[in-house]
Every structure is written in C-alpha cells, then in structure tokens.
Short mmCIF file of N, CA and C in Angstrom, two decimals:
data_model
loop_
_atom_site.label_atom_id
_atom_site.label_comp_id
_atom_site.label_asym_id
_atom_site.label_seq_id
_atom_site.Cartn_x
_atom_site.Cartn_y
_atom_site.Cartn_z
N UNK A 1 116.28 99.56 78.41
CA UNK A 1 116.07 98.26 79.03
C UNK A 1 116.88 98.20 80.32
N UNK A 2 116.59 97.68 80.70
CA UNK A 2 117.19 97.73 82.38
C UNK A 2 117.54 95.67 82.72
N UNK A 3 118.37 95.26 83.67
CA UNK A 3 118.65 94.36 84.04
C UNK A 3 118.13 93.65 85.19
N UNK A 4 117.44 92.11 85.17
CA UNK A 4 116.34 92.32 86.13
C UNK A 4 116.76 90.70 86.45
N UNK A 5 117.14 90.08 87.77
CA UNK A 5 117.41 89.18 88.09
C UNK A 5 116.15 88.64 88.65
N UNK A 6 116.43 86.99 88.36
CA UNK A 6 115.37 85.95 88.80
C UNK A 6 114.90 86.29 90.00
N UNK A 7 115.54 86.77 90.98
CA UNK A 7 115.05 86.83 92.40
C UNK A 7 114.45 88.27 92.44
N UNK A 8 114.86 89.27 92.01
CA UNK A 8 113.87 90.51 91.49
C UNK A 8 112.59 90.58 91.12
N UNK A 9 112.72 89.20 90.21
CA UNK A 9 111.52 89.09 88.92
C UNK A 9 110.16 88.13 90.18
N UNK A 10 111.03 88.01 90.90
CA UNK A 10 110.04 86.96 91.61
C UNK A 10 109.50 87.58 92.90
N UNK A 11 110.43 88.57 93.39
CA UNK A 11 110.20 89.45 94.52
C UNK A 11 109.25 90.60 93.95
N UNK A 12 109.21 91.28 92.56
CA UNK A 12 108.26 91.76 92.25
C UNK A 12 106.69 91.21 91.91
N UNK A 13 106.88 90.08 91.71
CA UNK A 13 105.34 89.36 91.26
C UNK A 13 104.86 88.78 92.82
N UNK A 14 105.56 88.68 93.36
CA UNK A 14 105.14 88.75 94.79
C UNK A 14 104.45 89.99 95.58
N UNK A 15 105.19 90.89 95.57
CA UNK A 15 104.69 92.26 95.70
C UNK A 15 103.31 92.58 95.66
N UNK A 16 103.74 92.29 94.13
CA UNK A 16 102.25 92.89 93.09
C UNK A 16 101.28 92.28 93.61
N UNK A 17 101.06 90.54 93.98
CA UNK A 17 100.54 89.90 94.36
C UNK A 17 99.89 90.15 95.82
N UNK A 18 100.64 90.61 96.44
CA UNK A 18 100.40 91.01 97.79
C UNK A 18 99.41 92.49 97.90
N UNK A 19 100.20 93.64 97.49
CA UNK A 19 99.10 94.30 97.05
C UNK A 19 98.15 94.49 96.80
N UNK A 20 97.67 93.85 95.49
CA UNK A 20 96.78 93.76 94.90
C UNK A 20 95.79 92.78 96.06
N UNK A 21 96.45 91.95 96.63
CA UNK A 21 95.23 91.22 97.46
C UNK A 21 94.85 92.12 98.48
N UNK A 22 95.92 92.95 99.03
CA UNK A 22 95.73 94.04 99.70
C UNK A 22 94.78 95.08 99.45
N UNK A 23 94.33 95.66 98.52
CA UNK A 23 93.42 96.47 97.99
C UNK A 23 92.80 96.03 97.43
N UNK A 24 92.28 94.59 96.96
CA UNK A 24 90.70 94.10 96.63
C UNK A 24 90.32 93.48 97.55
N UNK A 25 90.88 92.68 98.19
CA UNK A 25 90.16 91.85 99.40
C UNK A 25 90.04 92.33 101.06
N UNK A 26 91.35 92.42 101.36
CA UNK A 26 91.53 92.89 102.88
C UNK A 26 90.77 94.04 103.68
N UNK A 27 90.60 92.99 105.05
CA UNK A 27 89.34 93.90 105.62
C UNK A 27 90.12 95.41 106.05
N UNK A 28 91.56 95.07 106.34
CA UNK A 28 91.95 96.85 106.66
C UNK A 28 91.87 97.71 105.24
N UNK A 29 91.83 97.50 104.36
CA UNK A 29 91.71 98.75 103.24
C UNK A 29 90.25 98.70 102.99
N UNK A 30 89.26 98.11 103.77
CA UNK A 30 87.89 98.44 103.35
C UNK A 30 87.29 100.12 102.91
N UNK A 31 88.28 100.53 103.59
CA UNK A 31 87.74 102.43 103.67
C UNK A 31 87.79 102.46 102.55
N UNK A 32 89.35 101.97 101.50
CA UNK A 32 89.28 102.42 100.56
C UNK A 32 88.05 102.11 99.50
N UNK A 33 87.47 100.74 99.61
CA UNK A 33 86.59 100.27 98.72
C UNK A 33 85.17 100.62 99.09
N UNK A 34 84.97 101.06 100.68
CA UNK A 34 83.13 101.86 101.10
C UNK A 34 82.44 102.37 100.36
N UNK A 35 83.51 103.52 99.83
CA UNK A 35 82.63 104.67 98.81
C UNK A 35 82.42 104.59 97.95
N UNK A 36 82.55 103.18 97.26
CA UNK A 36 82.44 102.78 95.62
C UNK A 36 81.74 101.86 95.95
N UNK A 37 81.65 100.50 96.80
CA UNK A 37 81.06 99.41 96.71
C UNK A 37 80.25 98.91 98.10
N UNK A 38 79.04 97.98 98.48
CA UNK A 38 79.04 96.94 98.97
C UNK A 38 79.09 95.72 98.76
N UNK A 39 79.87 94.72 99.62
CA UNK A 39 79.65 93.61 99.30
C UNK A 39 78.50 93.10 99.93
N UNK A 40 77.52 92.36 98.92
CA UNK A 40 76.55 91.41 99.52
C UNK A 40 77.39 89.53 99.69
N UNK A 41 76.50 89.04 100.30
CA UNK A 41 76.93 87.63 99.97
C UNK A 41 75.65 86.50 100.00
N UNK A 42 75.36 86.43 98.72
CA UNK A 42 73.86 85.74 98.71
C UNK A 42 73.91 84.49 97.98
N UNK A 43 73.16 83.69 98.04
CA UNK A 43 73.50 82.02 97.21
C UNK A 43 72.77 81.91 96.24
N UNK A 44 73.61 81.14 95.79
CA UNK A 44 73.03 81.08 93.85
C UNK A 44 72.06 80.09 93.73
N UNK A 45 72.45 79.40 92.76
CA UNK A 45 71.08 78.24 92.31
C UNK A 45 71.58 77.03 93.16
N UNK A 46 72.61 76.82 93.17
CA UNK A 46 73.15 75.07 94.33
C UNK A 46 73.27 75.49 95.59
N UNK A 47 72.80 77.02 95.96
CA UNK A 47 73.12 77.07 97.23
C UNK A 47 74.07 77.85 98.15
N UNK A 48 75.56 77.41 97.22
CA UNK A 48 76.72 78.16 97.56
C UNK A 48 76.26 79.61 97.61
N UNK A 49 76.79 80.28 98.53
CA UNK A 49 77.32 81.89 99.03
C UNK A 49 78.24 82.43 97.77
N UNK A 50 77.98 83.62 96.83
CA UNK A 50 78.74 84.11 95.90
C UNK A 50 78.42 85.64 96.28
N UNK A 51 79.66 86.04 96.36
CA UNK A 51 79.99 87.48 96.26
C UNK A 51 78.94 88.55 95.37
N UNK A 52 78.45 89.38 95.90
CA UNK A 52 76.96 90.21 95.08
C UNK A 52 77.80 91.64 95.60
N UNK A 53 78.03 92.58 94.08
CA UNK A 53 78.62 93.83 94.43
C UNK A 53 77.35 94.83 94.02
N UNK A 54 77.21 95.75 95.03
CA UNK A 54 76.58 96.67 94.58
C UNK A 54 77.08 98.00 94.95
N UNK A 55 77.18 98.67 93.68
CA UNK A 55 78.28 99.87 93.24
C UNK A 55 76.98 101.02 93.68
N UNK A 56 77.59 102.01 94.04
CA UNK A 56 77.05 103.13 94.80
C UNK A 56 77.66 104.44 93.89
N UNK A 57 76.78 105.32 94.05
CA UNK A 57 76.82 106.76 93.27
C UNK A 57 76.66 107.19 91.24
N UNK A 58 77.51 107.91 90.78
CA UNK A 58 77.00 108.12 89.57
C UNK A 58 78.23 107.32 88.69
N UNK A 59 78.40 107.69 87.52
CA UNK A 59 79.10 106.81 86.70
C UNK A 59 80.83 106.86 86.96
N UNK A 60 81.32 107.83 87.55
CA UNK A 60 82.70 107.82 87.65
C UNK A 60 82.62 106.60 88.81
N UNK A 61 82.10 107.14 89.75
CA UNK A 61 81.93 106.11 91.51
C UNK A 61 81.53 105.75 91.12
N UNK A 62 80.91 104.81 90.36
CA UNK A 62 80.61 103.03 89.94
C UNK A 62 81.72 102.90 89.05
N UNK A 63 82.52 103.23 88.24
CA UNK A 63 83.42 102.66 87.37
C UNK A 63 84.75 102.68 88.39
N UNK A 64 84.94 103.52 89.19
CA UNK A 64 86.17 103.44 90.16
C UNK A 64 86.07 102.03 91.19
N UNK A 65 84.33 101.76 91.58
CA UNK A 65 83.86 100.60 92.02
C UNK A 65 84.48 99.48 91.54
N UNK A 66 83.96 99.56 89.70
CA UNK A 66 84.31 98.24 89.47
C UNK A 66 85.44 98.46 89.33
N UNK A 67 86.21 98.83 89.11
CA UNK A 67 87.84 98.74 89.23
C UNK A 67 88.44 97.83 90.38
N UNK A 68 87.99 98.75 91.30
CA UNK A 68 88.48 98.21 93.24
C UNK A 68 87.80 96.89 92.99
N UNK A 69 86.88 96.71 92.80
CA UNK A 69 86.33 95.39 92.72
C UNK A 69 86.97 93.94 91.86
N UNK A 70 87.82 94.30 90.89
CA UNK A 70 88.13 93.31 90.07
C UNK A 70 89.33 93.21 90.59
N UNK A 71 90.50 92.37 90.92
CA UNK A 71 91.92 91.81 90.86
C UNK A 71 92.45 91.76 89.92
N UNK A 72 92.18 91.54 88.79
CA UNK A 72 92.75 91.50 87.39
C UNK A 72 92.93 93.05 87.09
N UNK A 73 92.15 94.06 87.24
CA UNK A 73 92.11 95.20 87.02
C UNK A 73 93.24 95.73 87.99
N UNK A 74 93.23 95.77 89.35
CA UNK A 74 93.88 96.24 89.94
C UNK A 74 95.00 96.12 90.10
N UNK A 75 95.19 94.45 90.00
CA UNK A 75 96.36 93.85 89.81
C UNK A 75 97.58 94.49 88.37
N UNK A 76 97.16 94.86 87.36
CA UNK A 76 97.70 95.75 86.12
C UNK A 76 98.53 97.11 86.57
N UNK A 77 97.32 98.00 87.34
CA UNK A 77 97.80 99.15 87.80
C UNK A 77 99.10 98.91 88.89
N UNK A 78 98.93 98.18 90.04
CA UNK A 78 99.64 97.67 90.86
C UNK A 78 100.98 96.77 90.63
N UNK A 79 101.02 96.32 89.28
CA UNK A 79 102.27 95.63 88.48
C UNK A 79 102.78 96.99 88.20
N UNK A 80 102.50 98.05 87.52
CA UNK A 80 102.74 99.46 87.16
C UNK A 80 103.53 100.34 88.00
N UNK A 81 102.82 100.55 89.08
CA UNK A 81 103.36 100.66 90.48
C UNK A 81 104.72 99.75 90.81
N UNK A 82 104.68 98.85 91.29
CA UNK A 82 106.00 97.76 91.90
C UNK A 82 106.44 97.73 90.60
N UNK A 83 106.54 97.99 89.41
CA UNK A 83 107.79 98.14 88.53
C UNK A 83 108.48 99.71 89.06
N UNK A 84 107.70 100.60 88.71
CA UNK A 84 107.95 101.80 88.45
C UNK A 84 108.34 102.13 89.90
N UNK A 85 108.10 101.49 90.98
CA UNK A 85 108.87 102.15 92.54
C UNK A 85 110.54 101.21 92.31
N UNK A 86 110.37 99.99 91.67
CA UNK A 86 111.92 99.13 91.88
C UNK A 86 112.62 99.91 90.77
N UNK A 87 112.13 100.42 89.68
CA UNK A 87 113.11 101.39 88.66
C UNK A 87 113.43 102.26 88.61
N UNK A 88 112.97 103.48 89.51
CA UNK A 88 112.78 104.39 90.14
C UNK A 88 113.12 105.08 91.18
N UNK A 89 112.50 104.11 92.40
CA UNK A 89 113.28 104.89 93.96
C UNK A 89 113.71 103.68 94.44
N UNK A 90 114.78 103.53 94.40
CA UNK A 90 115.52 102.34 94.80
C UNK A 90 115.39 101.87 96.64
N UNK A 91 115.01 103.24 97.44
CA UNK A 91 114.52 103.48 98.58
C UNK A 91 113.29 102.21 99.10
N UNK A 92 112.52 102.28 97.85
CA UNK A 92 111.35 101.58 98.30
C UNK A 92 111.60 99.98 97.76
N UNK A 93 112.70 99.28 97.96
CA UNK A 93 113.20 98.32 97.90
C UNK A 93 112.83 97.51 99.35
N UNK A 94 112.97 98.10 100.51
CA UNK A 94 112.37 97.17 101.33
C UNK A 94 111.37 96.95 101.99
N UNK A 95 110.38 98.11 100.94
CA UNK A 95 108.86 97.31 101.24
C UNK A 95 107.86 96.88 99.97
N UNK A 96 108.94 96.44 99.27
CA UNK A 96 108.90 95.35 98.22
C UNK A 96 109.02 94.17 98.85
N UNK A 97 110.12 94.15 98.91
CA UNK A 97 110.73 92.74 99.87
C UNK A 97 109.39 92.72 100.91
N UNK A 98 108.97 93.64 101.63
CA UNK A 98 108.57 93.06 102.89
C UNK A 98 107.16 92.34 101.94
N UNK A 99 106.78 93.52 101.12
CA UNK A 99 105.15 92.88 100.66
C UNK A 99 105.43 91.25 99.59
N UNK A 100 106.74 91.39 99.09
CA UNK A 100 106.78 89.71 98.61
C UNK A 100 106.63 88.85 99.83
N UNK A 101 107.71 89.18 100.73
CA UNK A 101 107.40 88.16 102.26
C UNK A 101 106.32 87.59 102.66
N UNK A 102 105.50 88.91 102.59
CA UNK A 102 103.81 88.67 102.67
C UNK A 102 103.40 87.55 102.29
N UNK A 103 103.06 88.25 100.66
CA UNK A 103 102.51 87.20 99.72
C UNK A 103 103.24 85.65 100.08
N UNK A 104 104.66 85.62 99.61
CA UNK A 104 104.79 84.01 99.74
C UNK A 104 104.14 83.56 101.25
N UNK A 105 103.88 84.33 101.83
CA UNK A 105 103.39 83.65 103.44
C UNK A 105 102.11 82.91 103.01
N UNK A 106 101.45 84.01 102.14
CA UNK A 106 100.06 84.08 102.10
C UNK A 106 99.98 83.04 101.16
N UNK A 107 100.57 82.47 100.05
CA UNK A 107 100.74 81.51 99.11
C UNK A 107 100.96 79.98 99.86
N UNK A 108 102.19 80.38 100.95
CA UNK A 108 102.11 78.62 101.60
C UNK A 108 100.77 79.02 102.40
N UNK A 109 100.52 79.80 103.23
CA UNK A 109 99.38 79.83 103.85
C UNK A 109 98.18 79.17 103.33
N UNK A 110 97.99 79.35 102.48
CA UNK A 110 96.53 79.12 101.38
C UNK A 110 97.18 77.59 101.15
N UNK A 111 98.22 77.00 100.64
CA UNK A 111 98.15 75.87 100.47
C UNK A 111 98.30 74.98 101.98
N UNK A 112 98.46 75.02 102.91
CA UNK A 112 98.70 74.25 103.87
C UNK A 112 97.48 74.40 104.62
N UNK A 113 96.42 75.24 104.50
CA UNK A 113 95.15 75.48 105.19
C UNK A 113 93.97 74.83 103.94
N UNK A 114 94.01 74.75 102.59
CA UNK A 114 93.39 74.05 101.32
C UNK A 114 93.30 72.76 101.05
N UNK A 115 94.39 72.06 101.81
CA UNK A 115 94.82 71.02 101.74
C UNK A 115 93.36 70.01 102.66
#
C-alpha cells in the first residue's frame, strides 16, 4: 500500500481526466483514432445531431475502434497509466500536474461557457 494525499488523489483524477479527453475526443490525437474509426454526425428522430461511429477493417481494428471510441473504456486504461507513472517514475510528476492543470481548466471552462 502506498500513501496518497488529498491533493495527489485529486491531481491524479484530473490527469486521468484530461487524458482520457485527450485521446477520445481531441482533434490533435485524431491520427490516433483514423485507423480504427470515422466519425459521422447525423440526426436522430427530434432532429438533434448524434455522433454515428463507423469502425473500419477486420475484428482486432474494429475492437481497438471501439475502445478509442468509448471514454469509459479508455478512461480505465488511462487511470492505470497515471497511477502506475505517479508510483513508479516519480520523474513524470510534472506532467501530471501539467495534465490536471488542463483538465481543471477544461472543467471551469465547460462550466462558465454551459452556463
């Protein structure tokens, strides 16, 4: 067991958070998601615009698809990651910090632009 302070615990779920939005959503890591997915964006029955994925190649490249594609999924692996770099290489401590920075930006961001 290891010892893990409030501001740790919060600088890591930030991280993770950041990340993870980082590699499912963001238009700079698109490369990573090309070769598995397109996004369509087509409207449902009321109209609204909803996200339409269509996964490309054979069963590994469509299951790596839906992976990149889900946040919940990625978000797991990526908690995995930002534990295992803060327990690990103590080095990569300040781009933890920087990717929590992020996120809380991106957290007031979203609420002061929602509003």
């Amino acid at each position: 067991m290891f010892d893990l302070s409030w501001i740790d615990l919060i600088i890591l779920v930030l991280a993770s958070f950041r990340l993870t939005h980082l590699i499912v959503f963001d238009e700079i890591t698109s490369f990573l998601r090309n070769p598995f997915y397109q996004v369509l964006y087509v409207p449902d029955e009321s109209g609204q615009m909803v996200r339409d994925f269509q996964f490309k190649g054979g069963r590994v490249r469509q299951w790596i698809g839906k992976l990149l594609s889900c946040h919940w999924c990625v978000g797991i692996w990526v908690g995995a990651l930002i534990v295992g770099l803060y327990m690990y290489v103590p080095a990569a401590y300040p781009l933890l910090l920087l990717l929590a920075i992020a996120g809380a930006a991106a957290v007031i961001e979203t609420k002061l632009y929602s509003s």
